[in-house]
XYZ file of C-alpha atoms in Angstrom:
777
model
C -8.238 -0.833 14.302
C -7.162 2.343 14.741
C -10.002 4.930 15.894
C -11.270 6.738 13.132
C -9.126 4.765 10.644
C -10.220 2.777 7.355
C -13.181 0.903 8.064
C -14.771 3.173 10.296
C -18.240 5.263 10.237
C -16.823 8.352 10.409
C -19.109 11.520 10.259
C -18.204 14.024 7.012
C -15.787 16.596 8.131
C -17.117 18.423 5.616
C -20.613 18.783 6.836
C -20.758 21.405 9.169
C -19.117 23.952 6.752
C -21.480 22.797 4.191
C -24.271 22.896 5.958
C -23.866 26.185 8.056
C -23.543 28.242 4.751
C -19.312 28.349 5.236
C -19.039 26.427 1.884
C -17.556 28.489 -0.830
C -18.244 27.675 -4.391
C -17.519 29.513 -7.466
C -20.624 31.337 -7.561
C -19.331 32.794 -4.077
C -16.341 34.053 -5.483
C -16.269 38.153 -5.571
C -13.141 39.717 -6.531
C -12.424 43.610 -6.319
C -13.728 45.220 -9.663
C -15.104 42.126 -11.139
C -17.654 42.731 -13.800
C -20.393 40.424 -14.625
C -20.884 38.325 -17.545
C -23.959 36.625 -19.339
C -23.835 34.585 -22.382
C -26.423 35.279 -25.393
C -27.786 31.679 -26.570
C -29.456 30.767 -29.943
C -32.915 30.480 -29.935
C -32.858 28.609 -32.811
C -31.689 24.678 -33.174
C -30.235 25.127 -36.442
C -29.472 28.373 -38.017
C -26.671 30.205 -39.952
C -26.176 33.734 -38.253
C -26.301 36.527 -41.066
C -25.358 39.318 -38.663
C -24.973 40.647 -35.182
C -25.705 44.176 -34.393
C -24.900 45.162 -31.242
C -24.521 48.692 -31.215
C -27.550 49.601 -28.837
C -26.335 47.210 -26.243
C -22.918 48.652 -26.420
C -24.560 52.141 -25.599
C -26.685 50.984 -22.699
C -25.368 52.250 -19.355
C -22.776 50.190 -17.402
C -21.919 47.527 -20.346
C -18.304 47.299 -20.680
C -18.444 44.833 -24.036
C -20.178 42.626 -26.404
C -17.942 39.712 -27.863
C -19.040 37.046 -30.692
C -17.653 34.514 -32.581
C -15.931 37.161 -34.636
C -14.105 38.419 -31.941
C -12.954 34.812 -30.602
C -11.683 34.217 -34.018
C -9.479 37.522 -34.223
C -7.528 37.043 -31.184
C -6.657 33.394 -32.175
C -8.677 31.482 -29.473
C -9.499 27.898 -30.259
C -12.651 25.260 -29.778
C -12.673 22.816 -27.168
C -11.751 19.722 -29.460
C -13.152 16.178 -28.955
C -10.290 14.024 -27.465
C -11.556 10.525 -29.008
C -10.833 9.264 -32.258
C -13.492 8.858 -34.692
C -13.209 6.523 -37.494
C -16.105 5.263 -40.555
C -16.878 1.860 -40.976
C -13.461 1.478 -43.094
C -11.394 2.539 -40.636
C -10.799 6.457 -42.019
C -10.434 8.900 -39.470
C -13.969 11.331 -39.700
C -14.009 15.150 -38.352
C -14.502 15.610 -34.728
C -16.219 19.147 -34.571
C -15.327 19.998 -31.254
C -17.475 23.099 -29.048
C -16.787 26.987 -29.984
C -16.119 29.067 -27.538
C -18.993 30.903 -29.394
C -20.643 30.400 -32.482
C -19.548 32.311 -35.251
C -21.292 31.298 -38.844
C -23.868 28.875 -37.640
C -25.650 27.562 -34.453
C -26.626 23.941 -34.101
C -28.401 23.708 -31.019
C -30.953 25.796 -28.530
C -28.387 26.964 -26.358
C -25.146 27.942 -28.295
C -23.549 30.784 -27.376
C -23.574 33.641 -29.814
C -22.118 36.510 -27.846
C -21.131 37.481 -24.467
C -21.974 40.538 -22.873
C -19.871 41.991 -20.403
C -21.339 44.694 -17.869
C -20.903 46.308 -14.316
C -23.188 44.459 -12.867
C -25.474 41.134 -13.906
C -28.665 43.103 -14.632
C -26.950 45.387 -17.182
C -25.778 42.482 -18.720
C -28.892 40.948 -19.116
C -30.639 43.751 -20.385
C -27.886 44.495 -23.000
C -28.358 40.911 -24.060
C -31.759 41.418 -25.109
C -31.145 44.436 -27.098
C -28.752 42.596 -29.383
C -29.967 41.770 -32.917
C -29.093 38.723 -34.425
C -30.402 38.106 -37.840
C -30.731 34.230 -38.267
C -31.514 32.363 -41.638
C -33.377 28.987 -39.876
C -32.582 25.853 -41.245
C -34.380 22.528 -40.764
C -33.258 20.533 -37.387
C -33.264 17.033 -36.855
C -34.151 16.227 -32.873
C -33.889 12.686 -32.548
C -31.908 9.515 -33.605
C -34.436 8.163 -35.573
C -34.910 11.571 -37.736
C -31.521 12.148 -37.915
C -30.715 8.929 -39.759
C -34.124 9.084 -41.610
C -33.187 9.069 -45.845
C -33.241 12.875 -46.944
C -32.460 13.914 -43.043
C -31.162 17.638 -42.704
C -27.428 17.512 -42.122
C -26.153 18.900 -38.965
C -22.422 18.948 -40.138
C -22.325 19.322 -44.263
C -19.021 17.381 -43.935
C -21.098 14.439 -42.799
C -24.340 14.253 -44.848
C -25.544 11.222 -43.429
C -25.445 12.831 -39.694
C -23.129 9.435 -38.800
C -20.380 10.502 -36.213
C -18.545 7.539 -36.339
C -18.754 3.867 -36.695
C -17.283 1.440 -33.781
C -17.400 -2.400 -33.413
C -15.868 -5.084 -31.013
C -15.944 -8.417 -30.930
C -15.902 -11.519 -33.528
C -19.103 -11.064 -35.673
C -18.707 -14.217 -37.406
C -18.126 -16.371 -34.202
C -21.368 -14.674 -32.976
C -23.541 -15.653 -36.223
C -22.238 -19.435 -36.026
C -23.278 -19.416 -32.336
C -26.755 -17.762 -33.171
C -27.140 -20.582 -35.813
C -26.717 -23.363 -33.744
C -28.567 -21.948 -30.460
C -31.623 -23.677 -29.288
C -33.150 -20.209 -28.421
C -32.597 -16.811 -30.182
C -33.780 -13.733 -27.848
C -34.176 -10.444 -29.645
C -34.897 -7.135 -27.887
C -34.657 -3.315 -28.635
C -33.999 -0.782 -26.272
C -34.244 2.861 -25.618
C -31.943 4.654 -23.220
C -33.351 7.665 -22.363
C -31.585 11.059 -22.705
C -30.999 12.511 -19.178
C -29.744 15.719 -17.826
C -27.381 15.555 -15.130
C -28.931 18.632 -12.674
C -26.424 19.324 -10.443
C -27.403 20.797 -7.155
C -25.065 23.631 -8.146
C -24.956 25.298 -11.707
C -21.411 25.966 -13.123
C -19.942 29.233 -12.745
C -16.577 30.762 -13.570
C -14.837 33.779 -12.243
C -11.411 34.846 -14.324
C -8.909 37.345 -13.993
C -5.536 38.407 -15.974
C -2.547 39.363 -14.581
C -1.114 42.119 -16.824
C 2.061 42.357 -15.306
C 2.960 38.522 -14.634
C 0.986 37.522 -17.874
C -0.968 34.844 -15.887
C -4.643 33.875 -15.759
C -6.598 32.835 -12.924
C -9.608 31.035 -12.852
C -12.275 30.297 -10.246
C -14.841 27.463 -11.442
C -16.900 24.804 -10.715
C -15.125 21.433 -11.750
C -14.172 17.642 -11.232
C -10.873 18.411 -13.069
C -8.585 21.451 -12.023
C -5.853 20.267 -13.868
C -8.049 19.113 -17.125
C -9.427 22.287 -17.364
C -6.015 24.036 -16.918
C -4.584 21.760 -19.756
C -7.678 22.466 -21.740
C -7.181 26.508 -21.617
C -3.452 26.136 -22.160
C -3.442 23.894 -25.080
C -6.961 24.649 -26.794
C -8.725 27.448 -25.941
C -6.361 30.368 -24.657
C -3.245 28.826 -26.344
C -0.477 30.006 -23.783
C 1.805 28.271 -21.772
C 0.796 25.932 -18.784
C 2.496 28.084 -16.357
C 0.265 31.228 -16.992
C -2.395 29.295 -16.093
C -4.076 28.835 -12.601
C -6.855 26.961 -11.632
C -8.977 27.476 -8.240
C -11.430 25.145 -7.243
C -13.175 25.237 -4.117
C -16.308 23.655 -2.608
C -18.514 21.696 -5.877
C -22.288 20.990 -5.602
C -22.566 18.174 -7.349
C -20.699 16.606 -10.738
C -22.217 13.410 -12.041
C -19.855 13.738 -15.052
C -20.988 16.812 -16.512
C -18.225 18.862 -14.696
C -15.332 16.468 -15.969
C -15.121 19.131 -18.741
C -13.368 22.314 -19.816
C -16.225 24.618 -21.097
C -16.571 27.604 -22.993
C -17.411 29.771 -20.333
C -14.208 29.117 -18.589
C -12.217 30.338 -21.377
C -14.507 33.547 -21.997
C -14.132 34.856 -18.803
C -10.126 34.795 -18.956
C -9.950 36.419 -21.919
C -12.479 39.322 -21.095
C -10.686 39.985 -18.084
C -7.718 40.056 -20.284
C -9.362 42.712 -22.944
C -10.958 44.939 -20.200
C -8.206 44.863 -17.501
C -10.592 43.553 -14.730
C -11.602 40.566 -13.428
C -15.119 38.774 -15.339
C -17.652 36.648 -13.443
C -20.171 34.703 -15.263
C -23.047 32.658 -13.263
C -24.725 30.066 -15.030
C -28.983 29.751 -13.906
C -30.711 26.557 -14.066
C -32.231 26.849 -17.616
C -28.856 27.297 -19.050
C -27.627 24.459 -17.029
C -30.563 22.450 -19.060
C -29.580 23.779 -22.409
C -25.995 23.915 -22.375
C -24.320 21.609 -19.752
C -23.925 18.205 -21.500
C -26.706 15.801 -21.358
C -26.223 11.681 -20.604
C -27.122 8.282 -22.048
C -29.579 8.874 -25.631
C -29.040 5.510 -27.250
C -31.117 2.969 -29.274
C -29.983 -0.748 -28.815
C -31.208 -3.871 -30.734
C -29.800 -7.195 -28.770
C -30.008 -10.533 -30.515
C -28.750 -13.225 -28.098
C -28.370 -16.865 -28.576
C -29.135 -19.373 -25.481
C -28.612 -23.329 -25.071
C -31.507 -25.288 -24.128
C -30.684 -25.285 -20.349
C -30.297 -21.386 -20.414
C -26.759 -20.969 -21.210
C -25.926 -17.617 -22.905
C -23.959 -18.625 -26.149
C -23.739 -15.594 -28.156
C -24.342 -11.707 -28.072
C -24.879 -9.277 -31.025
C -25.454 -5.782 -30.027
C -26.289 -2.984 -32.649
C -26.427 0.747 -31.414
C -27.182 4.396 -32.355
C -26.167 6.886 -29.992
C -27.172 10.646 -29.948
C -23.746 12.711 -29.965
C -25.522 16.162 -29.980
C -24.494 18.542 -32.144
C -21.080 18.650 -31.271
C -18.618 15.919 -30.320
C -17.915 16.715 -26.499
C -14.394 15.840 -24.985
C -15.150 12.214 -24.398
C -18.332 11.765 -25.710
C -17.292 9.155 -28.143
C -16.116 7.085 -25.699
C -19.276 6.644 -23.590
C -21.308 4.620 -26.267
C -18.453 2.919 -27.491
C -15.085 1.852 -25.166
C -17.359 2.110 -22.082
C -20.105 0.605 -22.978
C -18.597 -1.989 -24.914
C -15.948 -3.594 -22.389
C -18.907 -4.153 -19.909
C -21.321 -6.349 -22.548
C -20.484 -9.377 -20.992
C -21.208 -8.284 -17.586
C -20.948 -10.997 -14.619
C -21.535 -13.933 -17.280
C -19.466 -16.215 -18.942
C -20.549 -15.169 -22.515
C -18.240 -17.017 -25.218
C -19.005 -14.859 -28.268
C -19.662 -11.066 -28.487
C -20.233 -8.707 -31.392
C -21.080 -5.005 -30.896
C -21.246 -1.996 -33.137
C -22.394 1.306 -32.684
C -22.869 4.277 -34.782
C -22.940 8.115 -33.340
C -25.219 10.539 -34.804
C -25.439 13.879 -34.904
C -28.507 15.937 -34.140
C -29.286 19.385 -33.151
C -29.448 18.943 -29.584
C -27.293 19.666 -26.698
C -23.683 17.437 -26.714
C -24.214 14.119 -24.864
C -21.012 12.669 -22.641
C -20.562 11.090 -19.807
C -23.138 10.995 -16.724
C -22.947 8.654 -13.904
C -21.626 5.331 -14.724
C -20.773 6.418 -18.158
C -21.618 3.589 -20.035
C -21.332 0.995 -17.953
C -25.247 1.800 -16.906
C -26.278 1.568 -20.907
C -24.326 -2.113 -20.804
C -25.793 -3.477 -17.649
C -29.316 -1.994 -18.606
C -29.037 -4.089 -21.886
C -27.904 -7.248 -20.225
C -30.080 -7.301 -17.375
C -33.389 -6.508 -19.213
C -31.909 -9.280 -21.997
C -31.460 -11.545 -19.230
C -35.322 -11.223 -18.115
C -36.664 -11.409 -21.399
C -34.594 -14.510 -21.946
C -36.113 -15.808 -18.678
C -39.507 -15.541 -19.871
C -38.849 -16.806 -23.311
C -36.838 -20.094 -21.935
C -39.577 -20.527 -19.248
C -36.976 -20.135 -16.476
C -36.750 -18.024 -13.343
C -35.101 -14.755 -13.684
C -32.645 -15.841 -10.669
C -31.811 -19.116 -12.283
C -30.801 -18.050 -15.565
C -28.259 -15.533 -14.027
C -26.856 -18.476 -11.891
C -26.670 -20.805 -14.863
C -24.468 -18.300 -16.514
C -22.097 -16.505 -13.671
C -18.647 -16.732 -13.780
C -17.492 -18.273 -10.583
C -14.847 -17.037 -8.073
C -12.858 -20.417 -8.819
C -12.911 -18.796 -12.565
C -10.910 -15.576 -11.184
C -8.800 -14.033 -12.618
C -11.385 -14.351 -15.561
C -10.717 -13.215 -19.245
C -14.188 -11.275 -20.448
C -15.155 -11.293 -23.881
C -15.300 -7.989 -23.928
C -11.998 -7.043 -23.037
C -11.136 -6.576 -19.179
C -9.842 -9.238 -16.904
C -12.283 -9.720 -13.863
C -10.077 -10.099 -10.730
C -12.356 -10.814 -8.193
C -16.447 -11.390 -7.371
C -18.552 -13.658 -5.806
C -21.757 -12.789 -8.275
C -23.770 -16.030 -7.075
C -23.265 -15.176 -3.320
C -24.348 -11.474 -3.675
C -27.629 -12.535 -5.729
C -28.373 -15.155 -2.882
C -27.934 -12.308 -0.309
C -29.721 -9.922 -1.949
C -32.819 -12.243 -2.800
C -33.365 -13.631 0.862
C -32.867 -10.044 1.956
C -35.712 -8.803 0.045
C -37.815 -11.673 0.649
C -37.877 -12.664 -3.172
C -39.928 -16.023 -2.332
C -42.654 -13.889 -0.166
C -43.543 -11.792 -3.465
C -46.679 -14.303 -4.189
C -48.244 -13.228 -0.805
C -47.540 -9.632 -1.101
C -49.159 -9.911 -4.645
C -52.120 -10.720 -3.286
C -52.349 -7.888 -0.648
C -51.535 -5.213 -3.396
C -54.464 -7.227 -5.562
C -57.225 -6.630 -2.695
C -56.118 -2.960 -2.632
C -56.520 -2.427 -6.672
C -52.797 -2.869 -7.259
C -50.352 -4.769 -9.283
C -47.434 -5.772 -7.539
C -43.780 -6.585 -9.144
C -40.150 -7.690 -8.296
C -37.243 -7.139 -10.517
C -33.359 -7.762 -9.917
C -30.470 -6.816 -11.386
C -26.810 -7.925 -11.371
C -23.870 -6.022 -12.574
C -20.449 -5.818 -12.925
C -18.389 -2.180 -13.619
C -15.382 -1.162 -14.408
C -13.345 1.867 -12.365
C -10.058 3.419 -11.888
C -7.600 4.650 -14.274
C -4.142 6.184 -15.027
C -2.331 7.135 -11.569
C -2.254 9.939 -8.719
C 0.034 11.754 -6.763
C -0.240 12.648 -3.312
C 2.078 14.803 -0.669
C 1.623 15.325 2.842
C 2.913 18.653 4.419
C 3.149 19.273 7.769
C 2.265 22.674 9.280
C 2.787 24.632 12.483
C 1.087 23.780 15.730
C 0.476 20.008 14.446
C -1.598 21.022 11.556
C -1.401 18.299 8.541
C -2.127 18.935 5.034
C -2.563 16.158 2.352
C -2.723 17.738 -1.134
C -4.137 15.346 -4.146
C -5.207 16.243 -7.672
C -8.478 14.332 -7.262
C -11.852 16.613 -6.919
C -14.390 16.334 -4.381
C -17.900 17.047 -5.878
C -19.885 15.985 -2.576
C -18.465 12.549 -2.143
C -16.474 12.848 1.254
C -12.998 12.930 -0.012
C -12.200 15.182 3.057
C -12.971 12.621 5.349
C -11.676 9.421 3.354
C -8.528 10.830 2.544
C -8.199 11.772 5.986
C -9.013 8.767 7.775
C -6.524 6.472 5.597
C -3.623 8.978 6.909
C -5.024 9.228 10.348
C -5.038 4.980 10.407
C -1.557 4.943 9.075
C 0.395 7.621 10.862
C -1.781 7.363 14.461
C -3.144 11.030 14.757
C -6.503 12.334 15.161
C -8.484 12.499 12.002
C -9.130 15.845 12.748
C -5.626 17.138 12.551
C -5.387 16.167 8.839
C -6.346 18.831 6.190
C -7.205 17.421 2.606
C -6.334 19.935 -0.161
C -7.681 19.664 -3.557
C -8.894 21.984 -6.439
C -5.458 24.290 -6.762
C -3.102 23.618 -9.405
C -0.101 25.847 -8.241
C -0.285 23.880 -5.188
C -0.835 20.851 -6.578
C 1.541 19.880 -9.532
C -0.403 17.063 -11.305
C -3.792 15.611 -10.984
C -6.543 13.746 -13.606
C -9.388 14.839 -11.374
C -12.316 12.744 -10.362
C -14.265 10.504 -12.696
C -15.223 7.139 -13.065
C -15.020 6.215 -9.585
C -11.251 6.686 -9.372
C -10.521 8.848 -6.625
C -10.098 6.218 -3.982
C -9.071 3.374 -5.732
C -6.373 5.518 -7.617
C -5.747 8.058 -5.171
C -6.674 6.522 -1.437
C -3.090 4.307 -2.278
C -1.249 7.149 -3.120
C -2.177 8.784 0.140
C -1.229 5.932 1.991
C 1.991 5.576 0.172
C 2.494 9.294 1.190
C 1.867 8.307 4.660
C 4.170 5.319 4.747
C 7.305 7.495 2.827
C 6.517 10.284 5.863
C 7.224 7.208 8.342
C 10.354 6.045 6.635
C 11.674 9.767 6.659
C 10.733 9.812 10.419
C 12.365 6.842 10.918
C 15.737 8.299 9.793
C 14.987 11.795 11.757
C 13.770 9.629 15.123
C 17.299 7.530 14.910
C 19.274 10.452 14.823
C 17.552 12.214 17.722
C 16.849 9.422 19.780
C 20.940 7.891 18.997
C 19.614 4.841 17.855
C 19.952 2.908 14.508
C 17.323 3.021 12.211
C 16.727 -0.583 11.976
C 15.834 -0.796 16.055
C 13.227 2.406 15.712
C 9.704 1.109 15.924
C 6.768 3.223 14.447
C 3.061 2.579 16.441
C -0.069 4.562 17.133
C 2.176 7.777 16.256
C 5.087 7.309 18.130
C 8.818 6.297 17.135
C 9.992 4.286 19.653
C 13.167 2.228 20.440
C 13.345 -1.020 22.549
C 14.824 0.248 25.659
C 11.511 3.040 25.584
C 12.755 6.079 24.515
C 10.491 7.916 21.846
C 8.969 10.878 20.250
C 5.681 11.657 19.075
C 5.465 11.807 15.486
C 4.235 15.486 15.670
C 6.566 16.844 17.929
C 9.063 15.256 15.800
C 7.894 16.863 12.713
C 8.698 20.367 14.349
C 11.769 19.452 15.218
C 12.800 17.644 11.712
C 12.260 21.185 10.055
C 15.114 22.634 11.444
C 18.027 21.985 9.493
C 20.570 21.686 12.415
C 18.945 18.194 13.185
C 19.355 16.915 9.726
C 20.629 13.003 10.047
C 24.000 12.257 8.174
C 23.553 11.964 4.708
C 20.310 13.792 4.299
C 20.166 16.951 2.767
C 16.243 17.663 3.193
C 14.810 18.813 6.476
C 11.019 17.781 7.358
C 8.665 14.779 7.168
C 7.292 15.835 3.924
C 6.512 13.366 1.648
C 5.358 12.739 -2.032
C 4.295 9.419 -3.356
C 2.670 8.188 -6.198
C 0.486 4.895 -7.228
C -0.010 4.253 -11.145
C -2.959 1.557 -11.459
C -1.855 -1.155 -13.847
C -5.303 -2.637 -13.761
C -8.951 -1.329 -13.243
C -11.243 -2.631 -10.396
C -14.478 -4.219 -10.704
C -17.116 -3.483 -8.357
C -20.286 -5.775 -8.774
C -23.487 -6.541 -7.004
C -26.968 -7.387 -6.932
C -29.971 -4.958 -6.703
C -33.610 -6.087 -6.251
C -36.535 -3.614 -6.503
C -40.179 -4.042 -5.438
C -42.924 -1.782 -7.215
C -46.688 -1.235 -7.082
C -48.576 0.187 -10.098
C -52.007 1.753 -10.057
C -53.409 0.214 -13.411
C -55.854 3.019 -13.431
C -53.542 5.952 -13.316
C -50.521 4.359 -14.293
C -48.540 5.571 -11.285
C -45.783 3.592 -9.775
C -44.430 3.390 -6.098
C -41.155 2.142 -5.311
C -42.511 0.156 -2.221
C -38.673 -1.498 -1.396
C -35.305 -1.653 -2.830
C -32.513 -3.771 -1.527
C -28.782 -4.021 -2.827
C -25.822 -5.809 -1.947
C -22.630 -4.487 -3.317
C -18.876 -5.823 -3.614
C -16.551 -2.543 -3.469
C -13.669 -4.425 -2.040
C -12.405 -2.987 1.127
C -14.408 -0.096 2.776
C -12.854 2.799 4.061
C -16.083 4.742 5.438
C -19.116 2.396 5.337
C -21.168 5.703 5.970
C -19.957 7.633 3.205
C -20.143 4.506 1.214
C -23.839 4.369 1.920
C -24.902 7.945 1.056
C -22.863 7.165 -2.596
C -25.128 3.894 -3.066
C -28.079 6.015 -2.209
C -27.452 8.718 -4.213
C -26.739 6.188 -7.123
C -30.015 4.349 -6.792
C -32.023 7.660 -6.206
C -30.520 8.928 -9.808
C -31.116 5.220 -11.478
C -35.311 5.314 -10.259
C -35.219 9.014 -11.550
C -34.017 7.627 -14.839
C -36.255 4.490 -14.977
C -39.736 6.043 -13.728
C -39.281 9.901 -14.443
C -36.739 12.033 -16.595
C -37.761 12.446 -19.609
C -36.125 14.931 -21.956
C -38.137 15.913 -24.999
C -37.458 18.066 -27.836
C -39.897 19.449 -30.616
C -39.920 16.805 -33.437
C -40.515 19.554 -36.036
C -38.150 22.484 -34.728
C -35.714 20.500 -31.940
C -36.722 23.456 -29.538
C -36.091 21.506 -26.068
C -39.435 21.024 -24.226
C -38.154 20.330 -20.869
C -36.220 22.662 -20.126
C -36.876 23.614 -16.234
C -38.118 21.536 -13.398
C -41.580 22.772 -14.434
C -41.133 20.200 -16.787
C -38.298 17.542 -16.288
C -38.786 15.589 -13.066
C -36.595 14.379 -10.743
C -36.873 12.180 -7.549
C -37.858 13.620 -4.644
C -37.651 11.882 -1.040
C -41.161 10.948 -1.054
C -40.951 9.015 -4.534
C -38.025 6.634 -2.505
C -38.259 4.061 -0.181
C -35.864 3.186 2.672
C -33.228 1.446 1.068
C -31.920 -1.990 2.455
C -28.151 -1.842 1.295
C -25.235 -4.062 2.269
C -21.884 -4.635 1.455
C -20.225 -7.973 0.808
C -17.210 -6.776 -0.223
C -14.160 -9.356 -2.158
C -11.211 -7.039 -1.845
C -9.776 -6.357 -5.195
C -6.298 -7.521 -6.031
C -5.446 -4.236 -8.232
C -4.410 -1.839 -5.650
C -3.006 -2.358 -2.308
C -5.690 -1.480 -0.389
C -8.221 -3.655 -1.994
C -10.850 -0.713 -2.876
C -12.941 -1.084 -5.743
C -14.675 2.497 -6.361
C -18.238 2.826 -5.524
C -19.744 6.155 -6.860
C -21.452 5.064 -9.706
C -22.847 1.958 -8.845
C -26.155 2.573 -7.383
C -27.147 4.024 -10.905
C -25.766 1.136 -12.967
C -27.663 -1.302 -10.754
C -31.008 0.435 -10.532
C -32.374 0.772 -13.905
C -32.740 -2.404 -15.148
C -33.875 -3.574 -11.520
C -36.623 -0.779 -11.809
C -38.026 -1.983 -15.100
C -38.009 -5.504 -14.361
C -39.880 -5.035 -11.793
C -42.493 -2.858 -13.392
C -42.827 -5.372 -16.075
C -43.070 -8.390 -13.886
C -46.134 -6.102 -12.207
C -47.699 -5.602 -15.206
C -47.100 -9.326 -16.657
C -50.555 -10.717 -16.020
C -51.985 -8.096 -18.334
C -49.767 -9.422 -21.093
C -47.235 -6.772 -21.002
C -43.403 -7.890 -21.784
C -41.865 -4.553 -22.386
C -41.914 -0.749 -21.718
C -39.006 1.590 -22.233
C -37.402 4.027 -19.958
C -38.693 6.487 -18.404
C -41.993 4.590 -17.203
C -44.071 7.319 -16.491
C -47.785 7.022 -15.403
C -48.749 8.172 -19.010
C -46.419 5.582 -20.110
C -47.763 3.145 -18.113
C -51.194 3.669 -18.493
C -51.143 3.868 -22.147
C -48.988 0.264 -22.137
C -52.080 -1.136 -19.747
C -54.533 0.054 -22.068
C -52.977 -1.397 -25.507
C -52.390 -4.860 -23.362
C -56.288 -4.513 -22.682
C -56.999 -3.813 -26.151
C -55.091 -6.511 -27.364
C -56.167 -9.318 -25.146
C -59.894 -8.065 -25.951
């Protein structure tokens, strides 16, 4: 195996830069003569804008402009559209209200942008924003799914008086009804998948500048998708030719889905720069991130499943309501429908499925992708269902899963939900996880916990998810003094792309890994790209990078044959050198330097150099899978929960770097535990005012809340890309939520508790215990 190539635990090359303060994030960008901008946001969840008086603000020292929705309209800028078609139950197309750059006539959630204030410094902009007088006519608001669908509820949008954003369905309703009628057992379960706030370490920021001479816009921003932002600016908000937009993304401090999309502030700073003739910078604070960045999850699910007497799952019906917030964000409707629906059969040989989902408008922050984007929601439903069914049928949780697993011999397997699974050994992963977690030793640990006044429980979840889409192009460029660059249109937000891509190139070309520099996030240097989402970067970008490296070798073979006076078929490449059978050879990097000289062109070759570009198009997705086991202790007096043990066995196919992979799994598990036990997004039911708009009120996990994770990788290489990589960035989150909640319910089962919703906060657990004891009295 090539040293520091694929499979090696190479330390992240990014870390020395990032850990010593030498990273360059969007907020670090400072341009000559730049002005500072702040966004005045609505304090009302729903209100008409009667008028905006900015005269006092404009008269303040240092204030350069106050721009409103009327100015946006006058200059012909557009809104940020929803990219997903939405229909009613009859298949008729429904309106798709996208996000305005600034609200014009009406605000629809607390945090809706009302005005952009630009000043010489941020303090002057903040002071001026406080002097703007906005006359609002408050309107009734709805904060929750239940309130929005109630009879007579206030309408978020007049055109959708019932607050229904869409109706979506999948599967065969009649087949499910027939199977349920004939089932020996029918299991029903209602769940809440709680709304979460992504909380990336780095709040968003944007710096825009307009060059009047060239007519070009340049944007520095924090995003997962440089080309997606560029396309949004060109096609929808600025409405200018694509070659007039240049997007630059430096280091990004976390994304988790919420930085996939084009946001209003990105267009606003560029527009303001054009109007003022100088760069404009906006940096969001943490409260703005809570209010105006997209949220995740927020569903109500009702499941009905039929089982045979032996525990075989016969049919599943799922009815869901999904909170969309006030606007349909870029991909929002796809998350609870397509992305959830395609995984609703899980690892199981489910014969019949019917799912219905209705989107619901509320006067809250728009909802879109959050780490896992639909797959955690599907897995949570299935894995909570399997535990509930096991209890009702008198089976062990592991036994009912074994009874229903798809087997390796059935691969490739056409799932009833749509995808064709190419690989996976679900039973093997379950056995490994149970053995590692000492599943059978839980009774002894329960007794020890009981002696300390604690309730101990263990829970598991199995999962399969879908990763990767579209294609990706990669280029390799040789520079001076042995430098090599890899250019690719994915975007690292902390995953370690610089290291992983460098390993693939180093392993293929036989060169030191530290001689490879990875370039991302510059739409002028990188022509195309689909960014980073859906755990696609390595499953799609990895093969593209490898193909580019292989193309370098083929070009090098031609140049080496010419220089070594040999036939190209007689030139071998190994460990960074081209050599002939009789011992003549040349180093790759030396050859790259020689090949740049047009005088050294081989016959029939018109382009000097070894630079190469290649593309990989993913014809079918990849399907990571695995089993997670969680063990908890509950304090019955306070409701406090301690996660005392956590085991994960994951199948990610071929592993590029186990160190990077472990980091991705650890982070995903932590976020899953956070959603399961802590993260509660609350709105006042009467006014739709957010009650959890800072870390004072919104809890996320700290290191002390988490145990040491016991993780293992048991890869079955996928058949859908040449490297066998399945994707890994979201799996920890997908497996964690149901494993944690199943463990909590197992701990509380002696008290008669059979259900608790996320987040299982101490208060929620304490109340559940009290209710169970009262019912038993």
